[in-house]
Amino acid sequence: MSATRIDGKAFAARLRERVGEHALEFASLAGRKPGLAVVLVGEDPASQVYVGSKGKATVAANMESFEHRLPAETSEADLLALVERLNNDQAVDGILVQLPLPVHLDEQSIIASISPDKDVDGFHVINAGRLSVGQSGFVPCTPLGCMMLLTDRLGDLSGLEAVVIGRSNIVGKPMAQLLVDANATVTIAHSRTKDLPAVVKRADIVVAAVGRPEMIRKAWLKDGATVIDVGINRLPPEPGKEKGKLVGDVAFEEASEVASAITPVPGGVGPMTIAVLLRNTLVAAYRNAGFDAPEGL
Ligand code: GUN
């Protein structure tokens, strides 16, 4: 048997299209476009690429992009002052401070300074709390994107066994919460889990978010499992090549022999993150302007 590839790239493109249409509707209602502010401190090359892509995707979805690129030596007081200005700016619906920040800046304090109603990353403790008690807020983009792919593929998740590997605040914990809310039976596995292969073997749904290249093997998977691979790992380059291959946390080729469906890396979960960020920004715009957010996003 060969698993269906879950095409996150195509799903994300359709979501971005819908968000773009709703953004035009919002503009005609509110008299302005939804706005996303992205703050980048320092010159980390990967972060510069991400921020550039976010800006382009924002404009392509008929929204306003506000980019703030600050020098690496920016003080915490200056960064907090910028966030405060963005919190009070009516044209800004969503604020994203690109992580990681330079080490002299305290990420928790900066995230805490973002208005929870503009926290489209869903990283603020208020939004983590809202998710855990079932109030509407903002859910981190990557797990929400995984959930969209899962429900698109499986429909009702009630009673299914789900194993989330990884317990980060950004992926593992919110992912587990979303799965519980969808009535799955959820296990969170991590580096101290005993006999991880046996735990994964129970799972109808596996979400891998550990950051270890091709750790999850075919023999660990239950026949017919649905596998969502959040990992993006670069292998060491082969001789004569400049860059190594990108692989997930799951050994894709062999896992495809037992899974019923699996996300590839790249082209699976990755493209969903920006699409969901745009979705969250649109929802923030509707809410901040006092309207109900459109259904079905
Ligand atoms: N760095 C890498 N991914 C992300 C993300 O989704 N949000 C933020 N704020 N920083 C990141």
Coordinates of N, CA, C and O in Angstrom, one line a residue, residues 164-224:
V164 N 0.9 12.9 19.9 CA 1.7 14.1 19.5 C 3.1 13.9 20.0 O 3.2 13.6 21.2
I165 N 4.1 13.9 19.2 CA 5.4 13.7 19.7 C 6.1 15.1 19.7 O 6.3 15.7 18.6
G166 N 6.4 15.6 20.9 CA 6.9 16.9 21.1 C 5.9 17.7 22.0 O 4.7 17.6 21.8
R167 N 6.5 18.5 22.9 CA 5.6 19.2 23.9 C 5.9 20.7 23.9 O 5.8 21.3 25.0
S168 N 6.3 21.3 22.8 CA 6.6 22.7 22.8 C 5.3 23.5 23.0 O 4.2 23.1 22.7
N169 N 5.5 24.7 23.5 CA 4.4 25.6 23.6 C 3.8 26.1 22.3 O 2.6 26.5 22.2
I170 N 4.6 26.0 21.3 CA 4.2 26.5 19.9 C 3.5 25.5 19.1 O 2.6 25.8 18.3
V171 N 3.9 24.2 19.3 CA 3.3 23.1 18.5 C 2.7 22.0 19.3 O 1.5 21.8 19.3
G172 N 3.5 21.3 20.1 CA 3.0 20.1 20.7 C 1.8 20.3 21.7 O 0.8 19.7 21.5
K173 N 1.9 21.3 22.6 CA 0.9 21.5 23.6 C -0.4 22.0 22.9 O -1.5 21.4 23.1
P174 N -0.4 23.1 22.1 CA -1.6 23.5 21.4 C -2.2 22.4 20.5 O -3.4 22.3 20.4
M175 N -1.3 21.7 19.9 CA -1.8 20.6 19.0 C -2.6 19.6 19.8 O -3.7 19.1 19.4
A176 N -2.1 19.2 20.9 CA -2.8 18.2 21.8 C -4.1 18.8 22.2 O -5.2 18.0 22.2
Q177 N -4.1 20.0 22.6 CA -5.4 20.7 23.0 C -6.4 20.7 21.9 O -7.6 20.3 22.1
L178 N -6.0 21.0 20.7 CA -7.0 21.0 19.6 C -7.5 19.6 19.3 O -8.7 19.4 19.0
L179 N -6.7 18.6 19.4 CA -7.1 17.2 19.2 C -8.1 16.8 20.3 O -9.1 16.1 20.0
V180 N -7.8 17.1 21.5 CA -8.8 16.8 22.6 C -10.1 17.5 22.4 O -11.2 16.9 22.5
D181 N -10.0 18.8 22.0 CA -11.3 19.5 21.7 C -12.1 18.8 20.5 O -13.3 19.0 20.5
A182 N -11.4 18.1 19.7 CA -12.0 17.4 18.6 C -12.4 16.0 19.0 O -12.7 15.2 18.1
N183 N -12.3 15.7 20.3 CA -12.8 14.4 20.8 C -11.9 13.2 20.5 O -12.3 12.1 20.5
A184 N -10.6 13.5 20.1 CA -9.6 12.4 20.0 C -9.1 12.1 21.4 O -9.2 12.8 22.3
T185 N -8.6 10.9 21.5 CA -7.9 10.4 22.7 C -6.4 10.7 22.5 O -5.8 10.2 21.6
V186 N -5.8 11.6 23.4 CA -4.5 12.2 23.0 C -3.4 11.8 24.0 O -3.6 11.8 25.2
T187 N -2.3 11.4 23.5 CA -1.1 11.2 24.3 C 0.0 12.2 23.8 O 0.1 12.3 22.6
I188 N 0.6 12.8 24.7 CA 1.8 13.7 24.3 C 3.0 12.9 24.7 O 3.2 12.6 25.9
A189 N 3.8 12.6 23.7 CA 5.1 11.9 23.9 C 6.2 12.9 23.8 O 6.1 13.9 23.2
H190 N 7.4 12.6 24.4 CA 8.5 13.5 24.4 C 9.8 12.7 24.7 O 9.8 11.5 24.7
S191 N 10.8 13.5 24.9 CA 12.2 12.8 25.0 C 12.3 11.8 26.1 O 13.2 11.0 26.1
R192 N 11.5 12.0 27.2 CA 11.6 11.0 28.3 C 10.5 9.9 28.2 O 10.4 9.1 29.1
T193 N 9.8 9.9 27.1 CA 8.7 8.8 27.0 C 9.4 7.5 26.9 O 10.4 7.3 26.2
K194 N 8.9 6.5 27.7 CA 9.4 5.1 27.6 C 8.8 4.4 26.4 O 7.6 4.5 26.2
D195 N 9.6 3.7 25.7 CA 9.2 2.9 24.6 C 8.3 3.7 23.6 O 7.1 3.3 23.4
L196 N 8.9 4.7 23.1 CA 8.2 5.6 22.1 C 7.6 4.8 20.9 O 6.4 5.0 20.6
P197 N 8.3 3.8 20.3 CA 7.7 3.1 19.2 C 6.4 2.4 19.6 O 5.4 2.4 18.8
A198 N 6.3 1.9 20.8 CA 5.1 1.2 21.3 C 3.9 2.2 21.4 O 2.8 1.9 21.2
V199 N 4.3 3.4 21.9 CA 3.3 4.5 22.1 C 2.7 4.9 20.7 O 1.5 5.0 20.5
V200 N 3.6 5.1 19.8 CA 3.3 5.6 18.4 C 2.4 4.5 17.7 O 1.5 4.8 17.0
K201 N 2.7 3.2 18.0 CA 2.0 2.1 17.4 C 0.5 2.1 17.6 O -0.3 1.6 16.8
R202 N 0.1 2.8 18.7 CA -1.4 2.8 19.0 C -2.1 3.8 18.2 O -3.3 3.9 18.1
A203 N -1.4 4.7 17.5 CA -2.0 6.0 17.0 C -2.6 5.8 15.7 O -2.0 5.3 14.7
D204 N -3.9 6.3 15.6 CA -4.6 6.5 14.3 C -4.0 7.8 13.7 O -4.0 7.9 12.5
I205 N -3.6 8.7 14.5 CA -3.1 10.0 14.1 C -1.8 10.2 14.8 O -1.7 10.2 16.0
V206 N -0.7 10.5 14.0 CA 0.6 10.8 14.5 C 0.9 12.2 14.1 O 0.9 12.5 12.9
V207 N 1.3 13.0 15.1 CA 1.8 14.4 14.8 C 3.2 14.4 15.3 O 3.4 14.3 16.5
A208 N 4.2 14.6 14.4 CA 5.6 14.6 14.8 C 6.1 16.0 14.8 O 6.1 16.6 13.8
A209 N 6.6 16.4 16.0 CA 7.2 17.8 16.1 C 8.3 17.7 17.0 O 8.3 18.3 18.1
V210 N 9.4 17.0 16.6 CA 10.5 16.9 17.5 C 11.8 17.5 17.0 O 12.7 17.8 17.8
G211 N 11.9 17.7 15.7 CA 13.1 18.2 15.1 C 14.3 17.2 15.1 O 15.5 17.6 15.2
R212 N 14.0 16.0 14.8 CA 15.0 15.0 14.6 C 14.8 14.3 13.3 O 13.8 13.7 13.1
P213 N 15.8 14.4 12.4 CA 15.6 13.9 11.0 C 15.2 12.4 11.0 O 15.9 11.6 11.5
E214 N 14.1 12.1 10.3 CA 13.6 10.8 10.0 C 13.7 9.8 11.2 O 13.9 8.6 11.1
M215 N 13.3 10.4 12.4 CA 13.3 9.5 13.6 C 12.2 8.5 13.6 O 12.4 7.4 14.1
I216 N 11.1 8.8 13.1 CA 9.9 7.9 13.2 C 9.9 7.0 12.0 O 9.9 7.4 10.8
R217 N 10.0 5.7 12.3 CA 10.2 4.7 11.3 C 8.9 3.9 11.0 O 7.9 4.0 11.7
K218 N 8.9 3.3 9.9 CA 7.8 2.5 9.4 C 7.3 1.5 10.4 O 6.1 1.3 10.7
A219 N 8.2 0.8 11.1 CA 7.9 -0.2 12.1 C 7.1 0.3 13.3 O 6.5 -0.4 14.0
W220 N 7.2 1.6 13.5 CA 6.5 2.3 14.7 C 5.0 2.5 14.4 O 4.3 2.7 15.3
L221 N 4.7 2.5 13.1 CA 3.3 3.0 12.7 C 2.3 1.9 12.7 O 2.6 0.8 12.2
K222 N 1.1 2.3 13.1 CA 0.0 1.4 12.9 C -0.5 1.4 11.4 O -0.4 2.4 10.8
D223 N -0.9 0.3 11.0 CA -1.4 0.2 9.6 C -2.5 1.2 9.4 O -3.5 1.2 10.1
G224 N -2.4 2.0 8.3 CA -3.5 2.9 8.0 C -3.4 4.2 8.8 O -4.4 5.0 8.7

